[in-house]
Amino acid sequence: MNLDWKSLIVLTNPPVNPRMAVIYPVEGDNIFMVGLLGIGKTYPPTDKAGFMEFAKQIGVVEVQEIIEKSKPVSSIFGYREIGSRKYLFDKMKKWPDNFIALGDSVCSFNPIYGRGITVVAMCAKILKSQLENNRKTNNPIEKGFDQSFQRKVAKANSFPWLIGTSEDLRWPRSEGTRPNPLTKIMQKYVNDVMLLGPGSEIATRSFFAMLHLLKSPLVLFHPSIILHILYKKLVKNIKKLIK
Ligand SMILES: Cc1cc2nc3c(=O)[nH]c(=O)nc-3n(C[C@H](O)[C@H](O)[C@H](O)COP(=O)(O)OP(=O)(O)OC[C@H]3O[C@@H](n4cnc5c(N)ncnc54)[C@H](O)[C@@H]3O)c2cc1C
């Protein structure tokens, strides 16, 4: 199949469209992973007809076309879990000796944002460095090692948790404290960056670098991204005035 794109991502549009699609090559250029995702209880069905109907409801014809024209190499797999979950192990007054927890056992993120493995890897690096430091002091395991590690894990989880949950809170049915005005402004700005996506390499790269925790969110405030957003808004307003 000749395609003029490398990956096709249709994002949700809170609070209007809870459906999302991700299509990208997984082995060479001939095998693609097709993922249909829904927010809340908008579950993509795992039977072929239901899957196609969900793809249609995404409202982007290319999603439907590529599924229709392709030959499946596996059956459809589904995963149904809503929300994110975090245990405050770092706040526990009593903690068993020589016991640590990391990964999903501490904090499990809504998989729609795809960053659980990244955070586990970050925590594994923290553990390595803490063990190396401990070895230098010649103690087998120093007292408080585990609780100190749990605090570092909590810190590593905090930013991905914040960006994931504030995204989830855009949906009226999500439970939790509503975002404050500053968070709402940030959500709107991130939305504007995403909308630049297909036409702006720097916006796309910056957005994914932030999403996959490779760079700080400040990367989204590159002057050329800000100017591009302002330019788009100016053009939009001029068009409105002309009408
Ligand atoms: C649908 C989906 C898509 C995802 N997509 C992404 C993505 O694109 N990018 C990303 O970074 N993250 C993604 N994640 C998140 C990621 O998979 C998890 O964050 C990550 O796997 C957590 O690793 P873990 O080692 O903590 O737990 P797990 O990977 O769940 O490993 C725990 C292991 O312990 C075993 N186990 C459980 N109980 C016991 C027991 N009593 N005795 C012995 N063994 C036991 C389990 O069988 C399992 O093998 C996704 C998650 C889901 C569900």
XYZ file of C-alpha atoms and ligand atoms in Angstrom:
296
model
C 0.000 0.000 0.000
C 1.408 3.400 -0.963
C 0.861 5.870 1.822
C 2.002 9.464 2.010
C 2.147 9.344 5.813
C 4.137 7.425 8.397
C 1.589 7.361 11.155
C -2.021 8.455 11.424
C -3.240 9.774 14.745
C -6.734 11.124 15.319
C -7.040 12.631 18.765
C -10.145 12.947 20.898
C -11.917 16.282 20.982
C -13.112 16.971 24.540
C -15.961 17.125 25.364
C -17.430 16.406 21.909
C -15.715 13.323 20.497
C -14.368 10.684 22.924
C -13.053 8.474 20.099
C -9.464 8.222 18.972
C -7.368 6.226 16.476
C -3.666 5.469 16.180
C -2.232 3.699 13.160
C 1.494 3.215 12.688
C 3.986 0.672 11.303
C 5.268 -1.847 13.828
C 7.453 -4.163 11.772
C 9.005 -2.767 8.638
C 6.627 -0.771 6.487
C 4.060 -3.475 5.809
C 2.588 -4.330 9.191
C 0.609 -1.649 10.950
C -0.830 -1.523 14.425
C -4.364 -0.170 14.412
C -5.629 1.045 17.760
C -9.082 2.440 18.365
C -9.544 4.073 21.737
C -12.406 5.600 23.650
C -12.620 7.795 26.720
C -14.872 6.789 29.613
C -17.228 3.989 28.704
C -16.979 4.550 24.957
C -15.551 1.078 24.396
C -14.340 0.086 20.913
C -15.904 -3.322 20.171
C -13.647 -6.286 19.418
C -15.847 -7.864 16.746
C -15.089 -6.904 13.147
C -18.409 -5.180 12.386
C -18.406 -3.213 15.639
C -14.740 -2.273 15.159
C -15.497 -0.905 11.681
C -18.523 1.005 12.965
C -16.371 2.605 15.696
C -13.731 3.498 13.065
C -16.486 5.150 11.013
C -17.654 7.196 14.013
C -14.155 8.684 14.348
C -15.135 10.710 11.301
C -11.816 10.618 9.408
C -12.254 8.688 6.186
C -8.573 7.587 5.967
C -8.978 5.551 9.185
C -11.830 3.553 7.698
C -10.109 3.195 4.319
C -6.845 1.775 5.637
C -8.655 -0.793 7.791
C -10.905 -1.824 4.907
C -7.995 -2.177 2.464
C -5.726 -4.115 4.863
C -5.521 -7.801 5.692
C -5.627 -8.505 9.457
C -2.630 -10.431 10.821
C -4.297 -11.091 14.167
C -7.655 -10.988 15.845
C -8.814 -7.811 17.589
C -7.673 -7.478 21.208
C -9.471 -5.297 23.708
C -8.555 -3.704 27.027
C -11.137 -2.119 29.285
C -10.033 -0.099 32.252
C -10.980 3.445 33.010
C -9.058 6.077 34.885
C -5.685 6.336 36.541
C -4.756 5.073 40.018
C -2.043 6.165 42.441
C -1.072 4.816 45.885
C 0.592 7.301 48.238
C 3.206 4.804 49.514
C 5.615 7.690 50.087
C 3.278 9.073 52.775
C 3.051 5.844 54.809
C 4.316 6.145 58.375
C 5.221 2.442 58.554
C 6.878 0.617 55.691
C 8.254 -2.957 55.613
C 12.053 -3.173 55.673
C 13.879 -3.965 52.444
C 10.747 -3.655 50.382
C 10.213 -1.311 47.450
C 7.389 -0.722 44.984
C 7.490 0.881 41.551
C 5.695 0.793 38.222
C 1.969 0.161 38.006
C 1.937 -1.202 41.570
C 2.392 2.433 42.690
C 0.863 4.427 39.885
C -1.021 3.268 36.850
C -1.792 5.837 34.172
C -4.689 5.887 31.788
C -3.085 3.848 28.956
C -4.462 6.245 26.359
C -1.449 8.508 27.042
C 1.075 5.665 26.692
C 3.684 6.571 29.263
C 3.618 3.823 31.926
C 6.715 2.031 30.599
C 8.606 5.329 30.363
C 7.905 6.118 34.010
C 8.859 2.587 35.131
C 12.143 2.969 33.233
C 12.760 6.326 34.946
C 12.158 4.706 38.354
C 14.475 1.799 37.484
C 17.208 4.359 36.743
C 16.536 6.076 40.063
C 16.861 2.697 41.826
C 20.150 1.947 40.041
C 21.614 5.283 41.059
C 20.398 4.957 44.649
C 21.883 1.438 44.896
C 25.187 2.673 43.494
C 25.301 5.513 46.015
C 24.442 3.086 48.799
C 27.258 0.734 47.754
C 29.759 3.577 48.129
C 28.944 3.796 51.843
C 29.696 0.043 52.217
C 26.390 -0.640 53.968
C 24.421 -3.643 52.746
C 21.286 -1.461 52.603
C 21.223 1.726 54.605
C 18.313 2.444 56.946
C 15.550 4.427 55.266
C 16.708 3.354 51.782
C 13.237 2.049 50.868
C 11.256 5.052 52.093
C 13.676 7.451 50.464
C 13.214 5.486 47.223
C 9.390 5.636 47.536
C 9.633 9.446 47.813
C 11.698 9.585 44.612
C 9.199 7.298 42.852
C 6.358 9.601 43.934
C 8.269 12.587 42.533
C 8.893 10.807 39.204
C 5.191 9.926 38.974
C 3.930 13.410 39.833
C 4.370 15.246 36.540
C 3.036 12.460 34.251
C 0.157 12.060 36.717
C -0.634 15.766 36.575
C -0.658 15.997 32.780
C -2.643 12.761 32.413
C -5.294 13.552 35.007
C -5.722 17.171 33.902
C -6.344 15.825 30.371
C -8.909 13.354 31.776
C -10.647 16.144 33.676
C -11.592 17.819 30.410
C -14.354 15.230 30.258
C -17.457 16.207 32.240
C -17.949 12.668 33.575
C -14.412 12.381 35.023
C -14.277 12.334 38.786
C -11.823 14.587 40.635
C -11.125 18.207 41.466
C -11.905 20.382 38.436
C -8.949 22.164 36.803
C -8.229 25.710 37.983
C -8.281 28.643 35.482
C -4.502 28.398 34.917
C -4.767 24.691 34.056
C -7.623 25.525 31.676
C -5.446 28.110 29.903
C -2.658 25.517 29.635
C -5.096 22.913 28.269
C -6.224 25.400 25.625
C -2.623 26.203 24.710
C -1.665 22.502 24.421
C -4.717 22.049 22.212
C -3.509 24.863 19.947
C -0.061 23.225 19.734
C -1.671 19.882 18.801
C -3.745 21.560 16.108
C -0.557 22.936 14.509
C 0.648 19.330 14.451
C 0.354 18.068 10.895
C 1.647 21.315 9.356
C 4.455 22.098 11.781
C 7.410 19.805 12.375
C 8.597 21.721 15.421
C 5.128 21.663 17.033
C 4.774 17.911 16.394
C 8.264 17.045 17.651
C 7.871 19.279 20.724
C 4.443 17.882 21.550
C 5.610 14.257 21.371
C 8.843 15.032 23.254
C 6.703 16.475 26.063
C 4.159 13.637 25.874
C 6.847 10.936 26.088
C 8.655 12.801 28.889
C 11.795 13.350 26.820
C 11.672 17.100 27.353
C 10.077 19.481 29.832
C 6.707 21.073 28.916
C 8.651 24.313 28.314
C 9.527 22.859 24.922
C 5.969 23.791 23.847
C 6.800 27.472 24.332
C 9.350 27.717 21.537
C 9.013 31.221 20.002
C 8.216 29.813 16.552
C 5.345 27.747 18.022
C 3.925 30.765 19.886
C 4.215 32.937 16.752
C 2.579 30.251 14.621
C -0.379 30.016 17.018
C -0.762 33.804 17.146
C -0.558 33.990 13.352
C -3.297 31.351 12.985
C -5.526 33.236 15.425
C -4.919 36.512 13.575
C -5.820 34.956 10.215
C -8.940 33.401 11.750
C -10.056 36.752 13.190
C -9.391 38.601 9.918
C -11.465 35.995 8.061
C -14.282 36.508 10.574
C -14.135 40.291 10.087
C -14.221 39.950 6.272
C -17.326 37.750 6.483
C -3.648 -1.255 26.796
C -2.397 -0.653 27.369
C -1.575 0.086 26.544
C -0.413 0.663 27.060
N 0.387 1.385 26.220
C 1.512 1.926 26.695
C 2.401 2.630 25.830
O 2.153 2.789 24.633
N 3.526 3.154 26.368
C 3.837 3.011 27.694
O 4.877 3.509 28.121
N 3.024 2.337 28.530
C 1.888 1.779 28.071
N 1.061 1.087 28.918
C 1.401 1.009 30.346
C 2.421 -0.095 30.629
O 2.036 -1.306 30.018
C 2.562 -0.297 32.122
O 2.720 0.960 32.752
C 3.775 -1.167 32.442
O 3.632 -2.416 31.805
C 3.910 -1.327 33.947
O 4.962 -2.218 34.206
P 5.001 -3.032 35.557
O 6.239 -3.867 35.491
O 4.848 -2.096 36.705
O 3.702 -3.927 35.567
P 3.289 -5.086 34.555
O 3.852 -4.864 33.187
O 1.810 -5.221 34.709
O 4.021 -6.347 35.134
C 3.594 -6.973 36.327
C 3.873 -8.461 36.175
O 3.661 -9.100 37.434
C 2.941 -10.280 37.233
N 2.229 -10.604 38.489
C 1.128 -10.035 39.003
N 0.793 -10.594 40.173
C 1.714 -11.527 40.417
C 1.914 -12.436 41.479
N 1.119 -12.476 42.549
N 2.987 -13.267 41.402
C 3.835 -13.231 40.338
N 3.687 -12.387 39.295
C 2.645 -11.549 39.348
C 1.996 -9.972 36.091
O 1.586 -11.154 35.441
C 2.904 -9.133 35.191
O 3.657 -9.902 34.297
C -0.088 0.506 28.433
C -0.935 -0.244 29.270
C -2.070 -0.809 28.740
C -2.947 -1.622 29.652
